[in-house]
Amino acid sequence: MFFSKSIPLCFLLFCLLHHAALGASLFHFCFSKENYTAHSPYDANLIQLFNLLYTKVPPTGFGLGSTGKGQNQANGLALCRGDVSSQDCKTCVVEASKEIGERCPSGKGAIIWHDNCLFKYSNVKFAGKVDYKNKFSLWNGYKVDDPTPFNAKVKELLSGLSTKASSNPKFYATGELVLSSSETLYGLTQCTRDLYNSDCKKCLDDAISELPNCCDGQRGGRVVGGSCNFRYELHPIVDP
C-alpha cells in the first residue's frame, strides 16, 4: 500500500521502507508539543490509563478513559475494528500502546493505528470532538482499467456505508457491490463511539470527499483519521 499524510505522490520503494520502519503499525503521529518526564505524575496517570483501556476496550471494541486531574490528567481512547474478536482486540490495544510509547517517548499526546485498532492519548480532553488533524491515506498502487465508472461505484458504496455506520450503535458498517460476474467491490466505514451520529456521518462524508485526491482509479484505498475511517478493496477485507 502507498502512504500519504498530505496526499502527494509517494514512490513505491520509499513507502515499502517506511512501512517496514513502522513495524506492525499502519501509521502514527506524535502530535503534542509538550513532554513529560519519567516517574512524573503524568507518567503515572498515563500508565494507569493504559491499564484501564486494556480492560475496558476488548469486551465492546471501544473505550474512553481519563486518569488524574488538572494539568496531569491523561485522556485516552481505543477502538477496534468492528469484526475483530475480543482477544484480538486486546492484543492489538496492548501492542499499539507499547509501540506508541516507543515511537513517541515522553510526548503528552500521540495516536497510532494498526489494522485491527487505533490507540490515542493526550493531556487535552478530546472526547466527543471530531479529530480532523490526525489523518492519513493509503492506496495500493494498482489502477483499474476504466477509472471513471469505478470511482463512481466506490463513492456509491462508501456513501451508503457512511449512512449505515452513523445509524448503527457500533458506528461500524461493511458492505459490497457487485461490479460484474467476476468482480465485487467491498467497503468498510467506522467511527469512534464518542461522537454524535451527525458528527460520525460528517466525518465519514468528509473523508469520502477525499477520494479523488487519494485514490483516483485505485483498486483499493482508505482514508484513516482519529475519529473515523473508510476502506474499499476488490477483495474481502473483514473476517466473516
mmCIF file of C-alpha atoms in Angstrom:
data_model
loop_
_atom_site.group_PDB
_atom_site.id
_atom_site.type_symbol
_atom_site.label_atom_id
_atom_site.label_comp_id
_atom_site.label_asym_id
_atom_site.label_seq_id
_atom_site.Cartn_x
_atom_site.Cartn_y
_atom_site.Cartn_z
ATOM 1 C CA MET A 1 0.000 0.000 0.000
ATOM 2 C CA PHE A 2 1.041 3.611 -0.577
ATOM 3 C CA PHE A 3 1.053 6.108 2.281
ATOM 4 C CA SER A 4 0.326 9.808 2.499
ATOM 5 C CA LYS A 5 -0.438 12.445 5.101
ATOM 6 C CA SER A 6 -0.909 15.412 2.776
ATOM 7 C CA ILE A 7 -1.627 13.130 -0.238
ATOM 8 C CA PRO A 8 1.307 13.926 -2.556
ATOM 9 C CA LEU A 9 2.799 11.348 -4.928
ATOM 10 C CA CYS A 10 4.627 8.655 -2.976
ATOM 11 C CA PHE A 11 7.164 6.330 -4.605
ATOM 12 C CA LEU A 12 6.809 2.588 -4.026
ATOM 13 C CA LEU A 13 10.312 1.942 -2.653
ATOM 14 C CA PHE A 14 10.086 4.768 -0.131
ATOM 15 C CA CYS A 15 6.672 3.620 1.031
ATOM 16 C CA LEU A 16 7.662 0.000 1.469
ATOM 17 C CA LEU A 17 10.680 1.042 3.528
ATOM 18 C CA HIS A 18 8.515 3.403 5.541
ATOM 19 C CA HIS A 19 6.019 0.646 6.239
ATOM 20 C CA ALA A 20 8.783 -1.693 7.354
ATOM 21 C CA ALA A 21 10.153 1.005 9.660
ATOM 22 C CA LEU A 22 6.774 1.366 11.320
ATOM 23 C CA GLY A 23 6.671 -2.296 12.174
ATOM 24 C CA ALA A 24 3.193 -3.587 12.876
ATOM 25 C CA SER A 25 1.552 -0.175 12.714
ATOM 26 C CA LEU A 26 -0.068 1.481 9.719
ATOM 27 C CA PHE A 27 0.886 4.990 10.810
ATOM 28 C CA HIS A 28 1.339 7.197 13.867
ATOM 29 C CA PHE A 29 1.602 10.834 14.900
ATOM 30 C CA CYS A 30 3.354 12.315 17.935
ATOM 31 C CA PHE A 31 1.059 15.341 17.911
ATOM 32 C CA SER A 32 1.781 17.004 21.259
ATOM 33 C CA LYS A 33 4.459 19.673 21.639
ATOM 34 C CA GLU A 34 4.514 19.049 25.395
ATOM 35 C CA ASN A 35 6.689 16.414 27.025
ATOM 36 C CA TYR A 36 6.642 14.659 30.378
ATOM 37 C CA THR A 37 9.405 13.076 32.432
ATOM 38 C CA ALA A 38 9.675 9.540 33.722
ATOM 39 C CA HIS A 39 8.098 8.936 37.136
ATOM 40 C CA SER A 40 6.228 12.248 36.952
ATOM 41 C CA PRO A 41 2.518 12.499 37.887
ATOM 42 C CA TYR A 42 1.562 12.493 34.193
ATOM 43 C CA ASP A 43 3.654 9.397 33.581
ATOM 44 C CA ALA A 44 1.923 7.606 36.461
ATOM 45 C CA ASN A 45 -1.502 8.661 35.182
ATOM 46 C CA LEU A 46 -0.643 7.508 31.668
ATOM 47 C CA ILE A 47 0.357 4.059 32.904
ATOM 48 C CA GLN A 48 -2.897 3.867 34.843
ATOM 49 C CA LEU A 49 -4.834 4.978 31.757
ATOM 50 C CA PHE A 50 -3.252 2.297 29.589
ATOM 51 C CA ASN A 51 -4.140 -0.371 32.149
ATOM 52 C CA LEU A 52 -7.700 0.942 32.238
ATOM 53 C CA LEU A 53 -8.090 0.771 28.469
ATOM 54 C CA TYR A 54 -6.615 -2.760 28.293
ATOM 55 C CA THR A 55 -9.565 -3.875 30.418
ATOM 56 C CA LYS A 56 -12.300 -1.554 29.193
ATOM 57 C CA VAL A 57 -11.934 -1.816 25.416
ATOM 58 C CA PRO A 58 -11.902 -5.539 24.400
ATOM 59 C CA PRO A 59 -15.440 -6.542 25.538
ATOM 60 C CA THR A 60 -17.153 -3.947 23.321
ATOM 61 C CA GLY A 61 -14.372 -2.895 20.931
ATOM 62 C CA PHE A 62 -14.305 0.698 22.163
ATOM 63 C CA GLY A 63 -13.415 2.601 25.291
ATOM 64 C CA LEU A 64 -12.688 6.040 26.696
ATOM 65 C CA GLY A 65 -10.832 6.835 29.876
ATOM 66 C CA SER A 66 -9.271 9.600 31.962
ATOM 67 C CA THR A 67 -6.939 9.358 34.944
ATOM 68 C CA GLY A 68 -5.630 12.080 37.199
ATOM 69 C CA LYS A 69 -6.695 15.702 37.416
ATOM 70 C CA GLY A 70 -5.740 19.134 36.110
ATOM 71 C CA GLN A 71 -2.576 19.508 34.065
ATOM 72 C CA ASN A 72 -1.556 15.940 34.827
ATOM 73 C CA GLN A 73 -4.757 14.351 33.573
ATOM 74 C CA ALA A 74 -4.269 11.685 30.900
ATOM 75 C CA ASN A 75 -7.131 11.115 28.462
ATOM 76 C CA GLY A 76 -7.313 8.127 26.180
ATOM 77 C CA LEU A 77 -9.347 6.280 23.589
ATOM 78 C CA ALA A 78 -9.051 2.951 21.833
ATOM 79 C CA LEU A 79 -11.157 1.484 19.045
ATOM 80 C CA CYS A 80 -11.029 -1.968 17.473
ATOM 81 C CA ARG A 81 -12.341 -2.769 14.012
ATOM 82 C CA GLY A 82 -15.927 -3.954 14.231
ATOM 83 C CA ASP A 83 -15.294 -7.550 13.166
ATOM 84 C CA VAL A 84 -12.291 -8.153 15.453
ATOM 85 C CA SER A 85 -12.676 -10.662 18.298
ATOM 86 C CA SER A 86 -12.270 -9.587 21.930
ATOM 87 C CA GLN A 87 -8.979 -11.456 22.210
ATOM 88 C CA ASP A 88 -7.547 -9.950 19.022
ATOM 89 C CA CYS A 89 -8.818 -6.551 20.136
ATOM 90 C CA LYS A 90 -6.994 -6.826 23.458
ATOM 91 C CA THR A 91 -3.821 -7.990 21.729
ATOM 92 C CA CYS A 92 -3.963 -5.050 19.334
ATOM 93 C CA VAL A 93 -4.607 -2.469 22.060
ATOM 94 C CA VAL A 94 -1.730 -3.775 24.161
ATOM 95 C CA GLU A 95 0.676 -3.877 21.205
ATOM 96 C CA ALA A 96 -0.389 -0.445 19.936
ATOM 97 C CA SER A 97 0.047 1.187 23.338
ATOM 98 C CA LYS A 98 3.516 -0.309 23.737
ATOM 99 C CA GLU A 99 4.545 0.731 20.253
ATOM 100 C CA ILE A 100 3.313 4.322 20.566
ATOM 101 C CA GLY A 101 5.299 4.619 23.786
ATOM 102 C CA GLU A 102 8.407 3.696 21.794
ATOM 103 C CA ARG A 103 7.533 5.901 18.808
ATOM 104 C CA CYS A 104 6.645 8.966 20.871
ATOM 105 C CA PRO A 105 8.639 8.717 24.121
ATOM 106 C CA SER A 106 7.815 11.466 26.621
ATOM 107 C CA GLY A 107 5.161 13.036 24.382
ATOM 108 C CA LYS A 108 1.938 14.041 26.143
ATOM 109 C CA GLY A 109 -0.187 13.288 23.096
ATOM 110 C CA ALA A 110 0.044 10.626 20.377
ATOM 111 C CA ILE A 111 -2.035 8.377 18.153
ATOM 112 C CA ILE A 112 -1.279 5.109 16.399
ATOM 113 C CA TRP A 113 -3.217 2.891 14.006
ATOM 114 C CA HIS A 114 -2.866 -0.835 13.499
ATOM 115 C CA ASP A 115 -5.055 -2.725 11.050
ATOM 116 C CA ASN A 116 -7.193 -4.022 13.927
ATOM 117 C CA CYS A 117 -7.286 -0.951 16.190
ATOM 118 C CA LEU A 118 -6.382 2.643 16.924
ATOM 119 C CA PHE A 119 -5.000 3.984 20.192
ATOM 120 C CA LYS A 120 -4.854 7.653 21.218
ATOM 121 C CA TYR A 121 -3.932 9.596 24.333
ATOM 122 C CA SER A 122 -3.470 13.240 25.258
ATOM 123 C CA ASN A 123 -3.263 15.630 28.200
ATOM 124 C CA VAL A 124 -6.004 17.630 26.417
ATOM 125 C CA LYS A 125 -9.606 16.408 26.584
ATOM 126 C CA PHE A 126 -10.810 15.323 23.133
ATOM 127 C CA ALA A 127 -13.809 13.044 23.701
ATOM 128 C CA GLY A 128 -16.819 13.971 21.594
ATOM 129 C CA LYS A 129 -14.822 16.141 19.205
ATOM 130 C CA VAL A 130 -14.051 15.130 15.623
ATOM 131 C CA ASP A 131 -10.295 14.789 15.087
ATOM 132 C CA TYR A 132 -9.587 16.384 11.707
ATOM 133 C CA LYS A 133 -5.847 16.891 12.272
ATOM 134 C CA ASN A 134 -4.545 13.350 12.620
ATOM 135 C CA LYS A 135 -5.275 11.735 9.277
ATOM 136 C CA PHE A 136 -3.519 9.806 6.525
ATOM 137 C CA SER A 137 -4.385 7.833 3.406
ATOM 138 C CA LEU A 138 -3.273 4.545 1.863
ATOM 139 C CA TRP A 139 -3.716 3.148 -1.614
ATOM 140 C CA ASN A 140 -2.365 0.021 -3.261
ATOM 141 C CA GLY A 141 -0.782 1.469 -6.392
ATOM 142 C CA TYR A 142 -2.741 -0.635 -8.891
ATOM 143 C CA LYS A 143 -5.287 1.101 -11.083
ATOM 144 C CA VAL A 144 -8.416 -0.226 -12.718
ATOM 145 C CA ASP A 145 -8.776 -0.156 -16.496
ATOM 146 C CA ASP A 146 -11.741 2.255 -16.548
ATOM 147 C CA PRO A 147 -11.431 4.687 -13.599
ATOM 148 C CA THR A 148 -14.477 6.922 -14.126
ATOM 149 C CA PRO A 149 -17.279 4.375 -13.604
ATOM 150 C CA PHE A 150 -15.223 2.580 -10.956
ATOM 151 C CA ASN A 151 -14.747 5.801 -8.955
ATOM 152 C CA ALA A 152 -18.497 6.382 -9.078
ATOM 153 C CA LYS A 153 -19.185 2.879 -7.747
ATOM 154 C CA VAL A 154 -16.664 3.339 -4.930
ATOM 155 C CA LYS A 155 -18.329 6.572 -3.867
ATOM 156 C CA GLU A 156 -21.773 4.992 -4.145
ATOM 157 C CA LEU A 157 -20.822 2.094 -1.896
ATOM 158 C CA LEU A 158 -18.991 4.178 0.706
ATOM 159 C CA SER A 159 -21.660 6.873 0.851
ATOM 160 C CA GLY A 160 -24.260 4.219 1.601
ATOM 161 C CA LEU A 161 -21.995 2.727 4.275
ATOM 162 C CA SER A 162 -21.485 6.193 5.797
ATOM 163 C CA THR A 163 -25.226 6.457 6.383
ATOM 164 C CA LYS A 164 -25.381 2.875 7.645
ATOM 165 C CA ALA A 165 -22.475 3.282 10.085
ATOM 166 C CA SER A 166 -23.709 6.560 11.541
ATOM 167 C CA SER A 167 -27.063 4.972 12.394
ATOM 168 C CA ASN A 168 -25.545 1.778 13.836
ATOM 169 C CA PRO A 169 -24.895 1.643 17.612
ATOM 170 C CA LYS A 170 -21.352 0.399 16.922
ATOM 171 C CA PHE A 171 -20.734 3.159 14.326
ATOM 172 C CA TYR A 172 -19.484 0.428 12.006
ATOM 173 C CA ALA A 173 -20.684 -0.876 8.657
ATOM 174 C CA THR A 174 -19.488 -3.149 5.892
ATOM 175 C CA GLY A 175 -20.970 -3.922 2.519
ATOM 176 C CA GLU A 176 -20.325 -4.984 -1.028
ATOM 177 C CA LEU A 177 -21.338 -4.006 -4.528
ATOM 178 C CA VAL A 178 -21.300 -6.419 -7.461
ATOM 179 C CA LEU A 179 -19.496 -4.811 -10.392
ATOM 180 C CA SER A 180 -19.591 -7.752 -12.799
ATOM 181 C CA SER A 181 -19.920 -11.514 -12.846
ATOM 182 C CA SER A 182 -16.292 -11.806 -11.770
ATOM 183 C CA GLU A 183 -15.705 -8.694 -9.673
ATOM 184 C CA THR A 184 -17.142 -7.396 -6.391
ATOM 185 C CA LEU A 185 -16.286 -4.198 -4.537
ATOM 186 C CA TYR A 186 -16.021 -4.428 -0.734
ATOM 187 C CA GLY A 187 -16.208 -1.500 1.677
ATOM 188 C CA LEU A 188 -15.948 -0.613 5.347
ATOM 189 C CA THR A 189 -16.742 2.525 7.361
ATOM 190 C CA GLN A 190 -16.263 3.160 11.074
ATOM 191 C CA CYS A 191 -16.310 5.989 13.636
ATOM 192 C CA THR A 192 -15.206 6.245 17.242
ATOM 193 C CA ARG A 193 -18.236 5.914 19.501
ATOM 194 C CA ASP A 194 -17.707 9.123 21.467
ATOM 195 C CA LEU A 195 -19.247 11.101 18.569
ATOM 196 C CA TYR A 196 -22.831 12.093 17.883
ATOM 197 C CA ASN A 197 -24.476 10.319 14.937
ATOM 198 C CA SER A 198 -24.389 13.536 12.893
ATOM 199 C CA ASP A 199 -20.677 14.056 13.601
ATOM 200 C CA CYS A 200 -19.919 10.475 12.592
ATOM 201 C CA LYS A 201 -21.748 10.994 9.304
ATOM 202 C CA LYS A 202 -19.968 14.290 8.632
ATOM 203 C CA CYS A 203 -16.572 12.811 9.500
ATOM 204 C CA LEU A 204 -17.090 9.919 7.070
ATOM 205 C CA ASP A 205 -18.529 12.106 4.312
ATOM 206 C CA ASP A 206 -15.561 14.481 4.608
ATOM 207 C CA ALA A 207 -13.174 11.533 4.365
ATOM 208 C CA ILE A 208 -15.036 10.122 1.347
ATOM 209 C CA SER A 209 -14.786 13.521 -0.351
ATOM 210 C CA GLU A 210 -11.008 12.978 -0.445
ATOM 211 C CA LEU A 211 -11.351 10.001 -2.800
ATOM 212 C CA PRO A 212 -10.375 11.979 -5.953
ATOM 213 C CA ASN A 213 -7.128 13.098 -4.284
ATOM 214 C CA CYS A 214 -6.048 9.894 -2.609
ATOM 215 C CA CYS A 215 -7.489 7.036 -4.568
ATOM 216 C CA ASP A 216 -8.479 8.017 -8.121
ATOM 217 C CA GLY A 217 -8.881 4.781 -10.068
ATOM 218 C CA GLN A 218 -7.062 2.768 -7.398
ATOM 219 C CA ARG A 219 -8.181 -0.830 -6.920
ATOM 220 C CA GLY A 220 -8.055 -0.321 -3.150
ATOM 221 C CA GLY A 221 -7.592 2.512 -0.707
ATOM 222 C CA ARG A 222 -8.517 4.081 2.580
ATOM 223 C CA VAL A 223 -8.584 7.370 4.446
ATOM 224 C CA VAL A 224 -7.904 6.920 8.142
ATOM 225 C CA GLY A 225 -8.362 9.511 10.879
ATOM 226 C CA GLY A 226 -8.550 9.858 14.621
ATOM 227 C CA SER A 227 -12.366 9.804 14.588
ATOM 228 C CA CYS A 228 -13.374 7.816 11.507
ATOM 229 C CA ASN A 229 -12.078 5.812 8.573
ATOM 230 C CA PHE A 230 -13.138 4.059 5.409
ATOM 231 C CA ARG A 231 -11.617 1.342 3.270
ATOM 232 C CA TYR A 232 -12.511 -0.310 -0.019
ATOM 233 C CA GLU A 233 -10.946 -3.192 -1.946
ATOM 234 C CA LEU A 234 -11.710 -5.615 -4.741
ATOM 235 C CA HIS A 235 -11.342 -8.471 -2.268
ATOM 236 C CA PRO A 236 -12.932 -9.195 1.144
ATOM 237 C CA ILE A 237 -11.426 -7.017 3.883
ATOM 238 C CA VAL A 238 -13.057 -8.224 7.108
ATOM 239 C CA ASP A 239 -13.358 -11.547 8.892
ATOM 240 C CA PRO A 240 -16.570 -13.432 8.065
#
